[in-house]
mmCIF file of C-alpha atoms in Angstrom:
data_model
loop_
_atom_site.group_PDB
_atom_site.id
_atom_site.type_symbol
_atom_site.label_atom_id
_atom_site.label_comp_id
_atom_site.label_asym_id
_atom_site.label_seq_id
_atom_site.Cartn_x
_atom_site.Cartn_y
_atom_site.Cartn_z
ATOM 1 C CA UNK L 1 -40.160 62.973 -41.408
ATOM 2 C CA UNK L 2 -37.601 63.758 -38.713
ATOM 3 C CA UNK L 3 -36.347 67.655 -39.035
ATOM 4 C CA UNK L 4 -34.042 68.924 -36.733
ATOM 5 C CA UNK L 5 -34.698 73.009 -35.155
ATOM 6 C CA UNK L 6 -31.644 75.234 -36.130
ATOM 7 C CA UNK L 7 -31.360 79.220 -36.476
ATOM 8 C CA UNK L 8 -31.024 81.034 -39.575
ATOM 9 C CA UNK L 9 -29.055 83.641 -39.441
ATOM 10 C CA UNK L 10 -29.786 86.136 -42.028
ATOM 11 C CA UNK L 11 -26.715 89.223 -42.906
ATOM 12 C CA UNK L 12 -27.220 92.012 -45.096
ATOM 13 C CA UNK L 13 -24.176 93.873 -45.311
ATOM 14 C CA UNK L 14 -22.019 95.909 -47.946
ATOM 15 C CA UNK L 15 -19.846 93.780 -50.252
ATOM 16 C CA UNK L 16 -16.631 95.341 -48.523
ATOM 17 C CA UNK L 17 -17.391 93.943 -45.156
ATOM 18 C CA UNK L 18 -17.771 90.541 -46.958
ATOM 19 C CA UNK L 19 -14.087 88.761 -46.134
ATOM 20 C CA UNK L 20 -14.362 90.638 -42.354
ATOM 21 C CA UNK L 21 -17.657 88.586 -41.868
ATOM 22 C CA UNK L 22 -17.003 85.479 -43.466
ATOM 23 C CA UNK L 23 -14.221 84.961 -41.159
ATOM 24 C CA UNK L 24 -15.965 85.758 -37.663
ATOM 25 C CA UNK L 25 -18.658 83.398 -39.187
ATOM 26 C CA UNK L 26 -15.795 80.369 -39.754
ATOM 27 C CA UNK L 27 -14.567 81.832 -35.953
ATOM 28 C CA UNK L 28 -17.604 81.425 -34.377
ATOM 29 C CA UNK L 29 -18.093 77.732 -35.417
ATOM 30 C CA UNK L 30 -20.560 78.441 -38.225
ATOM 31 C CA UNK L 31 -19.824 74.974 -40.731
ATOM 32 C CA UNK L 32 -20.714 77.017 -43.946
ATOM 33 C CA UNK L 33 -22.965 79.664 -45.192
ATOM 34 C CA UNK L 34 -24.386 81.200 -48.907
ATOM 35 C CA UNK L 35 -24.300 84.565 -49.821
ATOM 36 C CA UNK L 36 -25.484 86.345 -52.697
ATOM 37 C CA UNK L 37 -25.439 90.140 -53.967
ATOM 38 C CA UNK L 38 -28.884 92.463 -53.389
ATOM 39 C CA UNK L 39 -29.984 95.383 -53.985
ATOM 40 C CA UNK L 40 -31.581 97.780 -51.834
ATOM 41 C CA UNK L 41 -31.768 100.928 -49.499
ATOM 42 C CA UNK L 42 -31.545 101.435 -45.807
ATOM 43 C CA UNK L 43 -32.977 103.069 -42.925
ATOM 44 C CA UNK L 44 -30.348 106.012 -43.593
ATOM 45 C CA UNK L 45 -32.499 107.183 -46.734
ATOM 46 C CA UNK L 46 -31.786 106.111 -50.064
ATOM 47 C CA UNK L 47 -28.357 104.580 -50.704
ATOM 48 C CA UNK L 48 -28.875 104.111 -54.168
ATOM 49 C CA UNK L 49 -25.967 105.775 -54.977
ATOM 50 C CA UNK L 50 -23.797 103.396 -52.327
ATOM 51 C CA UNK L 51 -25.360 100.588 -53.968
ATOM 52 C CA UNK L 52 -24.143 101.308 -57.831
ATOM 53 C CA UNK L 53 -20.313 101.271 -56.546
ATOM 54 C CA UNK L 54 -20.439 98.617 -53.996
ATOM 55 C CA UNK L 55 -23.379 96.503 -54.231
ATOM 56 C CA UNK L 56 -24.539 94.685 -50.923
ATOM 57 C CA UNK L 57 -24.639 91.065 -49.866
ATOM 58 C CA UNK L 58 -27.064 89.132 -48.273
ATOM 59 C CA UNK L 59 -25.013 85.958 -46.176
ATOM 60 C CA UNK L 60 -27.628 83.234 -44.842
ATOM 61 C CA UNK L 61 -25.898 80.664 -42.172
ATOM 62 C CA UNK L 62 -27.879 77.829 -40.315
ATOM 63 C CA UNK L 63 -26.451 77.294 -36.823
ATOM 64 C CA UNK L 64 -28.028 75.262 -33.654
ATOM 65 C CA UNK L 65 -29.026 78.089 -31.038
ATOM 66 C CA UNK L 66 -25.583 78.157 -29.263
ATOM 67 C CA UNK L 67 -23.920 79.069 -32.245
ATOM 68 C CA UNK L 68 -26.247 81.473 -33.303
ATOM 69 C CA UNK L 69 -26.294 83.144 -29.610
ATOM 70 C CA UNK L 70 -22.591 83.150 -30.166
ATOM 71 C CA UNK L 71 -22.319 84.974 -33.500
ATOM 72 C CA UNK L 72 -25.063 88.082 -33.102
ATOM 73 C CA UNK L 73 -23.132 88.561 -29.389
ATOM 74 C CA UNK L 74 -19.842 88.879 -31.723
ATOM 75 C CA UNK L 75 -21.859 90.783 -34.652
ATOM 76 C CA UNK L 76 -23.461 93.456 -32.052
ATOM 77 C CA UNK L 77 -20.236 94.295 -30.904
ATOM 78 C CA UNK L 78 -17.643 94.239 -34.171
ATOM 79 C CA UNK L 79 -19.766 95.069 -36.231
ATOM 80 C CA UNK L 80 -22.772 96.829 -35.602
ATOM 81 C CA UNK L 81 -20.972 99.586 -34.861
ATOM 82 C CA UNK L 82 -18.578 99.995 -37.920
ATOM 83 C CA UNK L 83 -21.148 98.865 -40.704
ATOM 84 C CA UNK L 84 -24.658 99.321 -42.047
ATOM 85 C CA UNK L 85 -25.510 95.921 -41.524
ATOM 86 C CA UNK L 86 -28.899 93.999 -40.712
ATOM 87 C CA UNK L 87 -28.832 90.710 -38.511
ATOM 88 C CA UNK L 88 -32.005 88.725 -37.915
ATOM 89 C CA UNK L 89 -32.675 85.353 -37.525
ATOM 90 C CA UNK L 90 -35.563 82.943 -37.830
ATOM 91 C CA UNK L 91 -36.180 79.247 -37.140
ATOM 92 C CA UNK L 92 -35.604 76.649 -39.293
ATOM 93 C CA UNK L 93 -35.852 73.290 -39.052
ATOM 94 C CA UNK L 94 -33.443 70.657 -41.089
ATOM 95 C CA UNK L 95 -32.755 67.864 -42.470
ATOM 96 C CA UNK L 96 -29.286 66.395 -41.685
ATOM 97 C CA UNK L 97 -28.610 68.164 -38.240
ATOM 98 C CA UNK L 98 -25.127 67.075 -38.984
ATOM 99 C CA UNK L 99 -24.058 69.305 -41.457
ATOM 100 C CA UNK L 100 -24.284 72.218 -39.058
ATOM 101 C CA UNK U 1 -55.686 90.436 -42.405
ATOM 102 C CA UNK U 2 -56.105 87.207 -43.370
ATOM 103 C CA UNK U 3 -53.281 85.143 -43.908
ATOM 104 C CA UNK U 4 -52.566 81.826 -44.315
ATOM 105 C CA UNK U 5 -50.008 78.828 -42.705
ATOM 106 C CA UNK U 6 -47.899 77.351 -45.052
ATOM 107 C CA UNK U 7 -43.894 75.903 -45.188
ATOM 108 C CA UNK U 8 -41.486 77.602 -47.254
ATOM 109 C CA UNK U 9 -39.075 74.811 -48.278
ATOM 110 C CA UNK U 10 -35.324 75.848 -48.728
ATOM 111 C CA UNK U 11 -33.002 73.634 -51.163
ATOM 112 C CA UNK U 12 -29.862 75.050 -52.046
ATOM 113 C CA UNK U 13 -27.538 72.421 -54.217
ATOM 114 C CA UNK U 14 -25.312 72.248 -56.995
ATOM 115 C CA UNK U 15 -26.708 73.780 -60.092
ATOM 116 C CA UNK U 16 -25.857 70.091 -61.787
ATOM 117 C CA UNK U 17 -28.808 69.080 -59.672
ATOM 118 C CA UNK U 18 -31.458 71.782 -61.011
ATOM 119 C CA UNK U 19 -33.343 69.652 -63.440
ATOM 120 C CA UNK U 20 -33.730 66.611 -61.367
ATOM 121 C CA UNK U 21 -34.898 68.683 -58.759
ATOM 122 C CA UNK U 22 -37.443 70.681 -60.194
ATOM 123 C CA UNK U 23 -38.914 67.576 -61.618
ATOM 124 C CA UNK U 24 -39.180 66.372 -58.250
ATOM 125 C CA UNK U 25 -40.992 69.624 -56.666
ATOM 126 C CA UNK U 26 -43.021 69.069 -59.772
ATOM 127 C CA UNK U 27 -43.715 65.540 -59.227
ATOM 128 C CA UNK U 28 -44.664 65.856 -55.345
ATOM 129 C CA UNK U 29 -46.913 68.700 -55.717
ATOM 130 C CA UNK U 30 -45.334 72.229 -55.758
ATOM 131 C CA UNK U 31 -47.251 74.914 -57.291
ATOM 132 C CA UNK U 32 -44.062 76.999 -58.727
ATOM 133 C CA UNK U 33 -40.819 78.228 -57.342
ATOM 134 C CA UNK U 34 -38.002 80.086 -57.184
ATOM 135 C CA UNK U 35 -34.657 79.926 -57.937
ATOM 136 C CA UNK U 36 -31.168 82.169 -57.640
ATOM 137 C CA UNK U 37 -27.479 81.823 -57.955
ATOM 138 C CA UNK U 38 -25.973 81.789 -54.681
ATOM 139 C CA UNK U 39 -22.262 81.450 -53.695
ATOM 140 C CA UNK U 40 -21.148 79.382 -50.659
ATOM 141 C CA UNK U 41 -19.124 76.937 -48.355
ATOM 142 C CA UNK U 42 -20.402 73.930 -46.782
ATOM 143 C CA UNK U 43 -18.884 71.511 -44.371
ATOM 144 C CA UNK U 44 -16.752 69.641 -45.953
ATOM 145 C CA UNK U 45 -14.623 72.338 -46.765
ATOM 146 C CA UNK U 46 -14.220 75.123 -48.498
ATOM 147 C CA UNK U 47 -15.593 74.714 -52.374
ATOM 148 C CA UNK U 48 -14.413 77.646 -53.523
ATOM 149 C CA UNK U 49 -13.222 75.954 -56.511
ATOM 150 C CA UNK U 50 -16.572 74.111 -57.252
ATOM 151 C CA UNK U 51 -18.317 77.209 -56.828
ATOM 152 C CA UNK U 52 -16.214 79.375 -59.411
ATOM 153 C CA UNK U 53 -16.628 75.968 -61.899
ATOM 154 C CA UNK U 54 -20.598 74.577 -61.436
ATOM 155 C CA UNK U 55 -22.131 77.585 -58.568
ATOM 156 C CA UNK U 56 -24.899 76.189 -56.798
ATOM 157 C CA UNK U 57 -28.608 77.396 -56.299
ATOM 158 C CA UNK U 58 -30.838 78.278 -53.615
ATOM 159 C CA UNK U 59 -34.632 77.089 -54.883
ATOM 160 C CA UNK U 60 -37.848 78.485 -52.623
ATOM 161 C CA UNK U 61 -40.963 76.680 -52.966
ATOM 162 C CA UNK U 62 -44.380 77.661 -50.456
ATOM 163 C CA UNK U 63 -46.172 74.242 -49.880
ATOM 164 C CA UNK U 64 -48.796 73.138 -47.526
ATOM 165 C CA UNK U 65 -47.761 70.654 -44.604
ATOM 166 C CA UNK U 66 -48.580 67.905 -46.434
ATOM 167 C CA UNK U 67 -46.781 68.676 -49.488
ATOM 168 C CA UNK U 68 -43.913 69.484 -47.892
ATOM 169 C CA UNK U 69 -44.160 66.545 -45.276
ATOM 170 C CA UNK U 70 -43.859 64.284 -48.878
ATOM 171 C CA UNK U 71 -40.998 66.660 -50.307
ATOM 172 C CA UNK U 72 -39.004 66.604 -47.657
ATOM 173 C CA UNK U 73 -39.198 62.511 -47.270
ATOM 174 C CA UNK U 74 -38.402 62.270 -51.155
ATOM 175 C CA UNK U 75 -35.390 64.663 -51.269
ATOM 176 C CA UNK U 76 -33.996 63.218 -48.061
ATOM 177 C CA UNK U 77 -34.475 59.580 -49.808
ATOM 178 C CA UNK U 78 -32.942 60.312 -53.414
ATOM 179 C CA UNK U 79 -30.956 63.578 -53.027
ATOM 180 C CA UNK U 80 -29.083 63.784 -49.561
ATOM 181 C CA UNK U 81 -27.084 60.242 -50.732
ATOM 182 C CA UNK U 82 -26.524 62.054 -53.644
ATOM 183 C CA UNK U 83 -25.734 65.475 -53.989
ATOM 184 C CA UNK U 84 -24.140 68.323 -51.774
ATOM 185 C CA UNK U 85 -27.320 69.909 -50.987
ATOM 186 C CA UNK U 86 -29.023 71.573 -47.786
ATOM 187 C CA UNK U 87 -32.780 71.544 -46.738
ATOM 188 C CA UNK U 88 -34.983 73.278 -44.531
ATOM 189 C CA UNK U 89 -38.687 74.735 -43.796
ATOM 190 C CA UNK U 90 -40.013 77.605 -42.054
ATOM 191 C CA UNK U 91 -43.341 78.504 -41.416
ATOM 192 C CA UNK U 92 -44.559 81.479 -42.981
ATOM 193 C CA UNK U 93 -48.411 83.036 -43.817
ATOM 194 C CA UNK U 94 -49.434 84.007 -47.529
ATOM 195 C CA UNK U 95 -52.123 85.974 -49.286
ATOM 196 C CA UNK U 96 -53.895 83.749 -51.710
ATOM 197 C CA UNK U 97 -53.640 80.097 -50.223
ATOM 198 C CA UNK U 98 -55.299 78.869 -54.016
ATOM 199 C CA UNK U 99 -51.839 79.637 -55.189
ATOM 200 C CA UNK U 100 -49.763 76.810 -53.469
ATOM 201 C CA UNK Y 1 -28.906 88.429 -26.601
ATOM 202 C CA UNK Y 2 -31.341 90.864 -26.916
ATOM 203 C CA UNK Y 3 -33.020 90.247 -30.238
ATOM 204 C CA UNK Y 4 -36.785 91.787 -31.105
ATOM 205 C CA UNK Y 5 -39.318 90.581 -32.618
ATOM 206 C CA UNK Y 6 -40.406 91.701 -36.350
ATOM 207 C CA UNK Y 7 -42.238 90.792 -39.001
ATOM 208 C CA UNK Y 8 -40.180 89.912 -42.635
ATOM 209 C CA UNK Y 9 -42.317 90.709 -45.475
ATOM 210 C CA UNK Y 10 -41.530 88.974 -48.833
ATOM 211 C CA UNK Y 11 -42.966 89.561 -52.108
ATOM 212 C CA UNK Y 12 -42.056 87.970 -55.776
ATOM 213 C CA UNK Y 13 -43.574 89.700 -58.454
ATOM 214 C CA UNK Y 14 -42.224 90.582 -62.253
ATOM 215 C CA UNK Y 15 -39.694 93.525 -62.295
ATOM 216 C CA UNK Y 16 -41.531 95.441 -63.993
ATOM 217 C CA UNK Y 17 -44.017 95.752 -60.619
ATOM 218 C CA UNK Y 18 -40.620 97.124 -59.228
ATOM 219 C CA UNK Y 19 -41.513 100.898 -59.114
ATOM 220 C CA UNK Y 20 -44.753 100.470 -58.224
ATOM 221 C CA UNK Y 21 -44.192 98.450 -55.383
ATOM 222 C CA UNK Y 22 -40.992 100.355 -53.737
ATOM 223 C CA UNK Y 23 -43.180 103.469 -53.691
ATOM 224 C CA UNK Y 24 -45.965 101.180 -51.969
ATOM 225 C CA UNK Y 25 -42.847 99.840 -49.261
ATOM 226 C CA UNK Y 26 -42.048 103.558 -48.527
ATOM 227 C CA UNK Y 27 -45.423 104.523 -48.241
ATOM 228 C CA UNK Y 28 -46.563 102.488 -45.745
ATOM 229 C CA UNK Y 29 -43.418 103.415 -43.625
ATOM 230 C CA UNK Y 30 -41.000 100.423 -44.632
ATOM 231 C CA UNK Y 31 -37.468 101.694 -43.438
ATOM 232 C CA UNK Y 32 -35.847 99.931 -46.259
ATOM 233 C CA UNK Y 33 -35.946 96.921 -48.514
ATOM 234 C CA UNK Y 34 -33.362 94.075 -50.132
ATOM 235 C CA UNK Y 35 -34.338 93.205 -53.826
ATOM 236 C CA UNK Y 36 -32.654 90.716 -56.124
ATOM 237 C CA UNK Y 37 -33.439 88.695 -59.349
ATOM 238 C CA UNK Y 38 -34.938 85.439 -59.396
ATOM 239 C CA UNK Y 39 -35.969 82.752 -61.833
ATOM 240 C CA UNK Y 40 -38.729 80.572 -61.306
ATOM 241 C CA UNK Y 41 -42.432 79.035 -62.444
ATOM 242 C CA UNK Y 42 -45.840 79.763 -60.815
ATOM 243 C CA UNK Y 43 -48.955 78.248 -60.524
ATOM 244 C CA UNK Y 44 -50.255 79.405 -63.835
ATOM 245 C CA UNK Y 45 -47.753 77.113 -65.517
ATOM 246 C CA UNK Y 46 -44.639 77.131 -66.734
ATOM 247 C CA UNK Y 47 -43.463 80.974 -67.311
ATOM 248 C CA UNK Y 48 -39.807 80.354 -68.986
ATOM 249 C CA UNK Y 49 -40.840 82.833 -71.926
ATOM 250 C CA UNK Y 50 -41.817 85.762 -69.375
ATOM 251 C CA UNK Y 51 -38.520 84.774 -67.190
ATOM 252 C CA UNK Y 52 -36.610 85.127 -69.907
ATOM 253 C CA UNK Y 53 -37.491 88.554 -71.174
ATOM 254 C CA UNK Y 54 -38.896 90.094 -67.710
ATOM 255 C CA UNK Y 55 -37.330 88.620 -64.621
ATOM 256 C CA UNK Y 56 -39.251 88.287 -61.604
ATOM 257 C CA UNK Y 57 -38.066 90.315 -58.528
ATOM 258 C CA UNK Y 58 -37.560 89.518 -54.486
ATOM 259 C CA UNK Y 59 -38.446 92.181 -52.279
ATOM 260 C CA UNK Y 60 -37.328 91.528 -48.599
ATOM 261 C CA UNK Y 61 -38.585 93.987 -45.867
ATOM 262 C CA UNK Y 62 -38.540 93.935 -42.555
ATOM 263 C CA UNK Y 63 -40.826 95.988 -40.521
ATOM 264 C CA UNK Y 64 -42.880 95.817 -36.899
ATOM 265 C CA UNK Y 65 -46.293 93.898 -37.354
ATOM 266 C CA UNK Y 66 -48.679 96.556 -37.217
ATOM 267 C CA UNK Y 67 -46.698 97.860 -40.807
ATOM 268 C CA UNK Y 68 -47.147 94.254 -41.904
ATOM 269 C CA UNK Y 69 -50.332 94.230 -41.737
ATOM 270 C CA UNK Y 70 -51.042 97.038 -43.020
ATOM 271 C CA UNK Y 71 -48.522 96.640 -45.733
ATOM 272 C CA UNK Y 72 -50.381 93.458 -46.396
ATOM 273 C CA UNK Y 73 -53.760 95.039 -46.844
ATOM 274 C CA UNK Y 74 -52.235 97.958 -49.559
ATOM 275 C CA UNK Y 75 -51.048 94.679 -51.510
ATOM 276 C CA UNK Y 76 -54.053 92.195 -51.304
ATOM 277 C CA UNK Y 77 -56.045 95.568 -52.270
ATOM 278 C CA UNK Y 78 -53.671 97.075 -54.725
ATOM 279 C CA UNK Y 79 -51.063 94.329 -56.549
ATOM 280 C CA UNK Y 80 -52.742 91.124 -56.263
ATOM 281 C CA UNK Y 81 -56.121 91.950 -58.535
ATOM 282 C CA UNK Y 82 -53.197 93.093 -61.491
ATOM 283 C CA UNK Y 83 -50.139 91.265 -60.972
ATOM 284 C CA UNK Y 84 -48.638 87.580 -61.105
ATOM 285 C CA UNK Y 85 -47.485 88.163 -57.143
ATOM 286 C CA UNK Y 86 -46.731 86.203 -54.163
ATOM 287 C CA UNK Y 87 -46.599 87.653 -50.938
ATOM 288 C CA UNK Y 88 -45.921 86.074 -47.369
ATOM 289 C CA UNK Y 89 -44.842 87.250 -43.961
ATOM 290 C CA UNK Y 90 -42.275 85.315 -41.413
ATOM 291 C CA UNK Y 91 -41.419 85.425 -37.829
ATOM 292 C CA UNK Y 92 -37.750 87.037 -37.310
ATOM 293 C CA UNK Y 93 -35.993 88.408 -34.490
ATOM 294 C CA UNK Y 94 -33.953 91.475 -35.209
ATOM 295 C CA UNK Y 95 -31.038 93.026 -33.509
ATOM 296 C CA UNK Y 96 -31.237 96.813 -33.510
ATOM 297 C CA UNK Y 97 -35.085 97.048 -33.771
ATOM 298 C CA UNK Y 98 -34.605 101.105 -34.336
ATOM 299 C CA UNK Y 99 -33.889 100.518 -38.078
ATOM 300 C CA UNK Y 100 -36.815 99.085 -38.893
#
């Protein structure tokens, strides 16, 4: 079975940064992402309170490593310093290297 | 600590495609899985529309290689001419290997 | 890109672990956690009746490997002699390795 290596690049974010980031993702040559809402608290102590009124997001985006090199440069500087947001990513491999 | 090498297979895919799908994991071997409602674009375009109207899920399943060698040859044989859907593995290390 | 290596710790277990196992996260110096709901079946067979009035939760936490694996020992000791759980660890690479 032929998979193909790609970086997943993992965002967890509050909901209000959501239209910022989706738009340095399209920027930045990422070909589509999912996102979902989560729960949870941060290294800033509980933000449970945070949480009830704006809820967070979790975006996942596969990208080949140029991309992905490309996007947590951007993300370090726009945003890490504006919003409580977590960037990792991990390696993937996938089928239909096309798609990304 | 022991832990244990195994591939977590990513599917996310129209929610249309849920049944048929988790007949296949079934069928090749999974163990169990997970599933959640994730929003999302993909590259052909935005499917904002599609998403509001059918939403699409994101299904996790922990196999061993071999498992997910077969998986990954029977979704890329009967679902990637079919559906809108996304796949990838990445290696990860459980507790409890008899689970999977 | 400086990015830095940590260890993402996932564990699916029934909600009603949840309060348990967030006091377990913080106790073994987790900085923080993502949580959402998920659906799925496990290897004891189908469990549509205990989705359907439980839920099953995803905890995500990332945290430096010597917390892993000692976060991993407190759960194959504690949680996985008395609950329905699956835990596994992945490779990421973080940016900002301080909140973690």
């Amino acid at each position: 079975m032929n998979t193909f290596p790609m970086k997943l690049v993992t965002i967890i974010c509050e909901a209000l940064a959501r239209e910022h980031l989706t738009r340095v993702l399209t920027e930045e040559g990422a070909q589509g992402y999912t996102m979902f809402s989560v729960q949870g608290t941060g290294a800033k102590g509980s933000r449970v309170a945070d949480i009830e009124e704006f809820g967070n997001i979790q975006i996942e985006v596969i990208v080949p490593a140029l991309v992905a090199e490309r996007l947590l440069e951007r993300l370090q500087r726009d945003f890490l310093p504006h919003f409580a947001v977590i960037v990792y990513e991990t390696e993937v491999r996938v089928l239909r290297p096309d798609k990304f």
